[in-house]
Coordinates of C-alpha atoms and ligand atoms in Angstrom, one line a residue:
L1 CA -61.3 26.0 46.2
E2 CA -58.7 23.6 47.4
K3 CA -56.9 23.7 44.1
R4 CA -56.9 27.6 44.2
E5 CA -55.3 27.5 47.6
T6 CA -52.5 25.3 46.4
Y7 CA -51.8 27.7 43.6
A8 CA -51.7 30.5 46.1
K9 CA -49.0 28.6 47.9
T10 CA -46.9 27.5 44.9
E11 CA -47.4 30.5 43.0
K12 CA -44.5 33.3 42.8
N13 CA -45.1 36.1 40.5
G14 CA -47.8 34.2 38.8
R15 CA -45.6 31.3 37.9
I16 CA -46.3 27.8 38.8
G17 CA -43.5 25.3 39.1
G18 CA -41.2 27.5 37.3
D19 CA -41.9 26.8 33.6
E20 CA -45.7 27.2 33.6
S21 CA -48.0 30.0 34.3
R22 CA -51.7 30.7 33.9
I23 CA -53.7 33.4 32.4
H24 CA -54.4 36.0 35.1
V25 CA -58.1 36.9 35.1
F26 CA -59.7 40.2 36.4
V27 CA -63.2 41.4 36.3
R28 CA -64.2 45.0 36.0
L29 CA -67.7 46.3 36.9
R30 CA -68.7 49.5 35.4
P31 CA -71.0 52.1 36.9
M32 CA -74.8 51.8 36.1
A33 CA -75.4 53.9 32.8
K34 CA -78.2 56.6 32.6
K35 CA -80.0 54.6 30.1
E36 CA -80.1 51.5 32.5
K37 CA -81.4 53.5 35.4
E38 CA -84.1 55.0 33.3
A39 CA -85.2 51.6 32.1
G40 CA -85.7 50.8 35.8
S41 CA -82.9 48.3 36.3
R42 CA -81.3 47.4 39.7
C43 CA -77.7 46.2 40.4
C44 CA -77.4 42.5 40.2
V45 CA -73.5 42.3 40.8
K46 CA -72.1 42.4 44.1
I47 CA -68.2 42.4 44.5
V48 CA -66.8 41.3 47.8
N49 CA -63.2 41.6 49.0
K50 CA -62.0 42.9 45.7
K51 CA -62.1 39.2 44.6
D52 CA -65.4 37.6 44.8
V53 CA -68.3 38.4 42.3
Y54 CA -71.9 37.3 43.3
L55 CA -74.8 37.5 40.9
T56 CA -78.0 38.2 42.6
E57 CA -81.3 37.4 40.8
F58 CA -83.8 39.1 43.1
A59 CA -83.7 42.4 44.8
N60 CA -83.0 41.3 48.4
E61 CA -80.6 38.5 47.9
N62 CA -77.9 39.0 50.3
D63 CA -77.2 35.5 51.6
Y64 CA -73.8 35.2 50.0
L65 CA -73.1 31.7 51.7
R66 CA -76.2 30.4 49.9
L67 CA -75.1 32.1 46.6
K68 CA -71.8 30.4 46.9
R69 CA -73.5 27.1 46.7
L70 CA -75.7 27.9 43.7
K71 CA -74.3 27.1 40.3
G72 CA -73.2 30.2 38.1
R73 CA -73.9 32.7 40.9
H74 CA -70.5 33.0 42.5
F75 CA -67.1 33.4 40.8
S76 CA -63.7 34.2 42.1
F77 CA -60.8 36.0 40.2
D78 CA -57.3 37.2 40.7
A79 CA -58.9 40.6 41.5
S80 CA -62.4 42.0 40.9
F81 CA -62.8 45.8 40.4
P82 CA -65.9 47.5 41.8
D83 CA -67.4 50.4 39.8
S84 CA -65.4 53.0 41.7
T85 CA -62.0 51.7 40.5
T86 CA -60.0 54.2 38.6
Q87 CA -58.2 53.6 35.2
H88 CA -55.0 53.9 37.0
E89 CA -55.8 51.3 39.5
V90 CA -57.0 48.9 36.8
Y91 CA -53.7 49.5 34.7
T92 CA -51.4 49.2 37.8
T93 CA -53.1 45.8 39.0
T94 CA -53.4 44.2 35.5
T95 CA -50.8 45.5 33.2
A96 CA -47.8 47.4 34.9
E97 CA -45.9 44.1 35.6
L98 CA -46.1 43.1 32.0
V99 CA -44.7 46.4 30.8
E100 CA -41.6 45.7 33.0
E101 CA -41.5 42.2 31.5
V102 CA -41.5 43.6 28.0
L103 CA -38.5 45.6 28.8
Q104 CA -36.8 42.4 29.8
G105 CA -37.4 41.0 26.4
R106 CA -40.5 38.9 27.3
N107 CA -43.9 38.9 25.5
G108 CA -47.2 39.9 27.1
S109 CA -50.8 40.4 26.3
V110 CA -53.9 41.8 27.9
F111 CA -57.3 41.4 26.4
C112 CA -60.6 42.8 27.3
Y113 CA -63.6 40.6 26.9
G114 CA -67.4 41.2 27.4
A115 CA -70.7 42.2 25.9
T116 CA -71.1 45.3 23.8
G117 CA -71.4 48.3 26.2
A118 CA -69.7 46.5 29.0
G119 CA -66.8 48.7 29.0
K120 CA -64.0 47.2 27.0
T121 CA -63.0 50.2 25.0
Y122 CA -63.3 52.5 28.0
T123 CA -60.8 50.0 29.8
M124 CA -58.4 49.7 26.9
L125 CA -58.5 53.1 25.2
G126 CA -60.4 55.4 27.8
T127 CA -60.9 59.0 27.2
L128 CA -58.7 62.0 27.1
E129 CA -59.4 62.9 30.7
N130 CA -59.3 59.2 31.8
P131 CA -56.9 57.3 29.6
G132 CA -57.0 53.5 29.5
V133 CA -54.6 50.6 29.6
M134 CA -53.2 51.1 26.1
V135 CA -52.2 54.7 26.8
L136 CA -51.1 54.2 30.4
A137 CA -49.0 51.2 29.4
I138 CA -47.1 53.2 26.6
K139 CA -46.8 56.3 29.0
D140 CA -45.3 53.9 31.8
L141 CA -42.8 52.3 29.1
F142 CA -41.6 55.6 28.2
T143 CA -41.1 56.7 31.9
S144 CA -39.2 53.4 32.5
I145 CA -37.0 53.8 29.6
R146 CA -36.2 57.4 30.4
Q147 CA -35.6 56.8 34.2
R148 CA -33.2 53.9 33.9
S149 CA -29.6 54.7 33.1
F150 CA -29.6 52.3 30.2
D151 CA -26.4 52.1 28.2
G152 CA -28.3 50.8 25.2
N153 CA -30.7 52.0 22.6
H154 CA -34.4 51.5 22.6
V155 CA -36.8 51.6 19.7
V156 CA -40.6 51.4 20.4
Q157 CA -42.8 50.7 17.5
L158 CA -46.6 50.6 17.5
S159 CA -49.1 48.9 15.1
Y160 CA -52.8 49.0 15.5
L161 CA -55.1 46.5 13.6
E162 CA -58.6 45.5 13.3
V163 CA -60.1 41.9 12.6
Y164 CA -63.6 42.4 11.2
N165 CA -65.5 39.6 9.4
E166 CA -62.2 37.6 9.0
T167 CA -60.5 40.5 7.4
V168 CA -57.4 42.1 9.0
R169 CA -57.0 45.8 8.5
D170 CA -54.5 48.3 9.3
L171 CA -56.1 51.0 11.6
L172 CA -53.2 53.4 11.3
S173 CA -53.2 53.5 7.4
P174 CA -56.4 52.0 6.3
G175 CA -56.2 50.5 2.9
R176 CA -56.2 46.9 1.4
P177 CA -56.7 44.0 3.8
L178 CA -53.6 42.5 5.3
V179 CA -52.3 39.0 4.9
L180 CA -51.2 37.1 8.0
R181 CA -48.0 35.1 7.8
E182 CA -45.6 33.3 10.4
D183 CA -42.1 34.5 10.9
K184 CA -39.6 34.2 13.7
Q185 CA -41.7 36.4 15.9
G186 CA -45.0 34.4 15.4
I187 CA -47.9 35.5 13.3
V188 CA -47.5 38.8 11.8
A189 CA -49.6 40.9 9.5
A190 CA -47.6 41.5 6.4
G191 CA -46.9 45.1 5.4
I192 CA -48.6 46.7 8.5
T193 CA -47.5 50.3 9.4
Q194 CA -45.0 50.2 12.1
Y195 CA -45.4 53.5 13.9
R196 CA -42.2 54.9 15.6
A197 CA -43.3 56.4 18.9
Y198 CA -41.2 58.9 20.8
S199 CA -43.6 60.3 23.4
T200 CA -46.9 59.6 25.0
D201 CA -48.4 62.8 23.8
E202 CA -48.8 61.7 20.3
V203 CA -50.0 58.2 21.3
M204 CA -53.6 59.0 22.6
A205 CA -54.3 61.2 19.4
L206 CA -52.9 58.3 17.2
L207 CA -54.9 55.6 18.9
Q208 CA -58.2 57.7 18.8
R209 CA -57.7 58.3 15.1
G210 CA -57.1 54.5 14.7
N211 CA -60.3 53.8 16.7
Q212 CA -62.2 56.0 14.3
N213 CA -61.1 53.7 11.5
R214 CA -62.7 50.8 13.2
T215 CA -65.5 49.3 11.1
T216 CA -69.0 50.8 11.8
E217 CA -72.2 49.0 11.6
P218 CA -74.0 50.1 8.6
T219 CA -77.2 50.6 10.5
R220 CA -75.6 52.5 13.4
A221 CA -73.3 55.0 11.6
N222 CA -71.7 56.5 14.7
E223 CA -71.1 53.5 16.7
T224 CA -68.1 51.1 16.0
S225 CA -69.2 47.6 15.2
S226 CA -69.6 45.3 18.0
R227 CA -68.1 42.7 15.9
S228 CA -64.6 44.4 15.3
H229 CA -61.5 43.2 17.4
A230 CA -58.8 45.8 17.9
I231 CA -55.3 44.9 18.5
L232 CA -52.5 47.2 19.5
Q233 CA -49.0 45.7 19.2
V234 CA -46.1 47.6 21.0
V235 CA -42.6 46.2 20.1
V236 CA -39.8 47.3 22.1
E237 CA -36.4 46.7 20.8
Y238 CA -33.3 47.1 23.0
R239 CA -29.6 46.7 22.5
V240 CA -27.7 46.1 25.6
K241 CA -23.9 45.7 26.5
D242 CA -23.1 43.3 29.3
A243 CA -20.3 43.7 31.8
S244 CA -18.0 41.9 29.4
M245 CA -19.0 44.2 26.6
N246 CA -20.9 41.8 24.6
I247 CA -23.9 43.2 22.8
F248 CA -27.3 41.6 23.0
N249 CA -30.4 42.3 21.2
R250 CA -33.5 42.1 23.2
V251 CA -37.0 42.3 21.8
G252 CA -40.3 42.3 23.8
K253 CA -43.9 42.5 22.5
L254 CA -46.9 43.7 24.2
S255 CA -50.3 43.0 22.8
L256 CA -53.2 45.0 24.0
I257 CA -56.7 43.6 22.6
D258 CA -60.1 45.1 22.6
L259 CA -62.3 42.2 21.5
A260 CA -65.5 42.2 19.8
G261 CA -68.8 42.0 21.8
S262 CA -69.1 38.5 23.4
E263 CA -73.0 38.5 23.4
R264 CA -74.5 35.5 21.6
A265 CA -71.2 34.4 20.0
L266 CA -69.9 32.6 23.0
A267 CA -72.9 30.3 23.8
T268 CA -72.1 27.6 26.4
D269 CA -73.7 24.7 24.8
Q270 CA -72.6 23.0 21.7
R271 CA -76.0 23.1 19.9
T272 CA -76.2 26.8 20.1
L273 CA -72.6 27.0 19.1
R274 CA -73.2 25.2 15.8
S275 CA -76.2 27.1 14.8
L276 CA -74.4 30.3 15.3
E277 CA -71.5 29.0 13.3
G278 CA -73.9 28.4 10.4
A279 CA -75.1 32.1 10.7
N280 CA -71.3 33.1 10.7
I281 CA -72.0 35.5 13.6
N282 CA -68.4 35.8 14.7
R283 CA -66.1 33.1 13.5
S284 CA -63.2 34.6 15.4
L285 CA -65.0 34.7 18.8
L286 CA -66.2 31.3 18.4
A287 CA -62.9 30.0 17.5
L288 CA -61.6 31.7 20.7
S289 CA -64.1 29.8 22.7
S290 CA -63.1 26.6 21.0
C291 CA -59.4 27.2 21.7
I292 CA -60.1 28.0 25.3
N293 CA -62.0 24.8 25.7
A294 CA -59.3 22.8 24.0
L295 CA -56.6 24.4 26.2
V296 CA -58.5 23.7 29.4
E297 CA -59.2 20.2 28.4
G298 CA -55.5 19.7 27.6
K299 CA -56.1 18.6 24.1
K300 CA -53.2 18.0 21.8
H301 CA -54.7 19.8 18.8
I302 CA -55.7 23.5 19.5
P303 CA -57.8 24.9 16.6
Y304 CA -55.8 28.2 16.3
R305 CA -56.1 28.1 12.5
N306 CA -59.9 28.4 12.5
S307 CA -59.8 32.2 12.6
K308 CA -57.7 35.3 12.1
L309 CA -58.0 36.3 15.7
T310 CA -56.9 33.1 17.2
Q311 CA -53.9 33.0 14.7
L312 CA -53.0 36.3 16.0
L313 CA -53.5 35.3 19.7
K314 CA -51.7 31.9 19.3
D315 CA -48.6 33.0 21.3
S316 CA -50.7 34.7 23.9
L317 CA -52.9 31.8 24.6
G318 CA -50.8 28.8 24.4
G319 CA -47.3 30.1 23.8
A320 CA -44.5 31.7 25.8
C321 CA -46.4 34.8 26.9
N322 CA -47.7 36.5 30.1
T323 CA -51.4 36.7 29.4
V324 CA -54.1 38.9 31.2
M325 CA -57.7 38.9 30.6
I326 CA -60.0 41.6 31.8
A327 CA -63.7 40.7 31.7
N328 CA -65.9 43.7 31.6
I329 CA -69.5 43.5 33.1
S330 CA -72.5 45.7 33.4
P331 CA -74.3 46.0 36.9
S332 CA -77.7 45.9 35.5
N333 CA -80.1 43.1 36.0
L334 CA -81.3 43.5 32.3
S335 CA -77.7 42.1 31.4
F336 CA -77.9 39.2 33.9
G337 CA -77.5 36.7 31.1
E338 CA -74.6 38.3 29.4
T339 CA -73.0 38.9 32.6
Q340 CA -73.2 35.3 33.7
N341 CA -72.0 34.2 30.4
T342 CA -68.9 36.5 30.6
L343 CA -68.2 35.3 34.1
H344 CA -68.4 31.6 33.0
W345 CA -65.9 32.1 30.3
A346 CA -63.5 34.2 32.3
Y347 CA -63.6 31.7 35.0
R348 CA -62.8 28.9 32.5
A349 CA -59.9 31.0 31.1
K350 CA -58.2 30.8 34.5
E351 CA -57.7 27.1 34.0
I352 CA -55.5 27.7 31.1
R353 CA -51.9 27.1 31.6
T354 CA -49.3 28.8 29.4
K355 CA -45.5 28.5 29.2
T356 CA -43.6 31.1 30.9
S357 CA -42.2 33.6 28.3
D358 CA -38.6 33.2 27.4
T359 CA -36.5 36.1 26.9
N360 CA -36.1 37.0 23.2
E361 CA -32.6 37.8 23.4
E362 CA -29.7 37.0 21.1
V363 CA -25.9 37.8 20.9
I364 CA -25.2 39.9 17.9
E365 CA -21.6 41.0 18.8
I366 CA -18.8 40.0 21.0
S367 CA -16.1 42.1 22.5
E368 CA -12.4 40.9 22.7
T369 CA -13.0 40.0 26.3
G370 CA -16.2 38.1 25.6
T371 CA -16.9 34.9 27.6
D372 CA -16.5 31.5 26.1
Q373 CA -20.1 30.9 26.5
A374 CA -21.0 34.0 24.5
K375 CA -18.6 32.9 21.7
L376 CA -20.2 29.4 21.7
L377 CA -23.5 31.1 21.4
L378 CA -22.4 33.1 18.3
E379 CA -20.8 29.9 16.8
L380 CA -24.2 28.1 17.3
Q381 CA -25.9 31.0 15.5
K382 CA -23.6 30.9 12.6
E383 CA -24.1 27.1 12.0
N384 CA -27.9 27.6 11.8
Ligands
ADP401 P1 -67.7 48.3 24.9 O1 -66.4 48.8 24.4 O2 -67.5 47.3 25.9 O3 -68.9 48.2 24.0 P2 -67.6 51.0 26.1 O4 -66.3 50.8 26.7 O5 -67.8 51.7 24.9 O6 -68.2 49.5 26.0 O7 -68.6 51.4 27.4 C1 -70.0 51.8 27.1 C2 -70.3 53.1 27.8 O8 -70.1 53.1 29.2 C3 -69.4 54.2 27.3 O9 -70.1 55.4 27.2 C4 -68.2 54.4 28.4 O10 -67.8 55.6 28.4 C5 -69.0 54.0 29.6 N1 -68.1 53.4 30.6 C6 -67.7 52.1 30.4 N2 -67.0 51.8 31.6 C7 -67.0 52.8 32.3 C8 -66.4 53.2 33.6 N3 -65.6 52.2 34.2 N4 -66.6 54.4 34.2 C9 -67.3 55.2 33.5 N5 -67.9 55.1 32.3 C10 -67.8 53.9 31.7
MG402 MG1 -66.1 49.0 22.2

């Protein structure tokens, strides 16, 4: 608690000490489902002050001071959303700021984490009536671009991919698996469709179509697999002229990630971890938990290379990026174990420190009146 209070004091816009920031972690509780009610479940999650999450094991457990002292029964996050929270509120609190940053040429990523059925896809994609973070972010992006009197040119490009069984697939034009390779911008899926987007209207339809292309479990034909990770990448490229008429090229990348179901895969003790690894349950999620552990423990070597997902998330977890994690949970006591596990990992993710994102900006042309500094930059670029 003491540590948290220190952060609250030194933190400015989520930054600590200027060049370091941490992953911002949020929790979203979904409403009780009909099925859960019918199974006679009761609510075992209590959110207090939009921040603290308490897990109650018994029906009349209301002594929060006592719960606070029990291990694994009380957690505190940047914000915790009760089941009445709207999609818009979730978007505004978690992601709106990142959209602004992307326009400034910084990278950002948001990932949803939690057991199958906890509300990840609802939060990320949503429905036609209640669009989620992915759609609201793109809508906001277009509004921002339109509202400002920019003197430059914006290009917004979308790509949507899936990681399933260590295979990367293009959700916008399904076909052969894609190969990951490293370039200037980090790890990219070679040959992925870059969809030029001009308005929000087309985006929801596009993403829904993409989601239908997600791998389905052979036994449950209509349900998308709980083992598929979906990643939407939005790249915003902007050419801007400064006061001295120098032209800069600015690129920002926003990654929005709907992770596979965390059930079983993120066991907390090493023995279960290993046996699951043998069974090859979800290599990518296991690798994610190893990376989180290594980052929290301040290890030199972070095992990003162990899976496709962690390769793709490398610059979101340890690199220069503004990162947000939304942990989704069910209110039902029948999911007590899963919920506790999700909260445990989300809480741990709070300890990760990332470098603050640099602006991806370069001088590409200098006017006659260009400053000496800009000229120097251009010289340096030529030399490289
Ligand atoms: P996940 O992607 O984590 O497996 P879903 O997002 O598919 O879970 O959610 C499971 C079900 O619960 C869906 O029918 C979804 O519409 C519903 N649901 C999830 N979160 C909410 C919410 N906040 N409000 C209303 N319904 C929700
Ligand atoms: Mg889902």
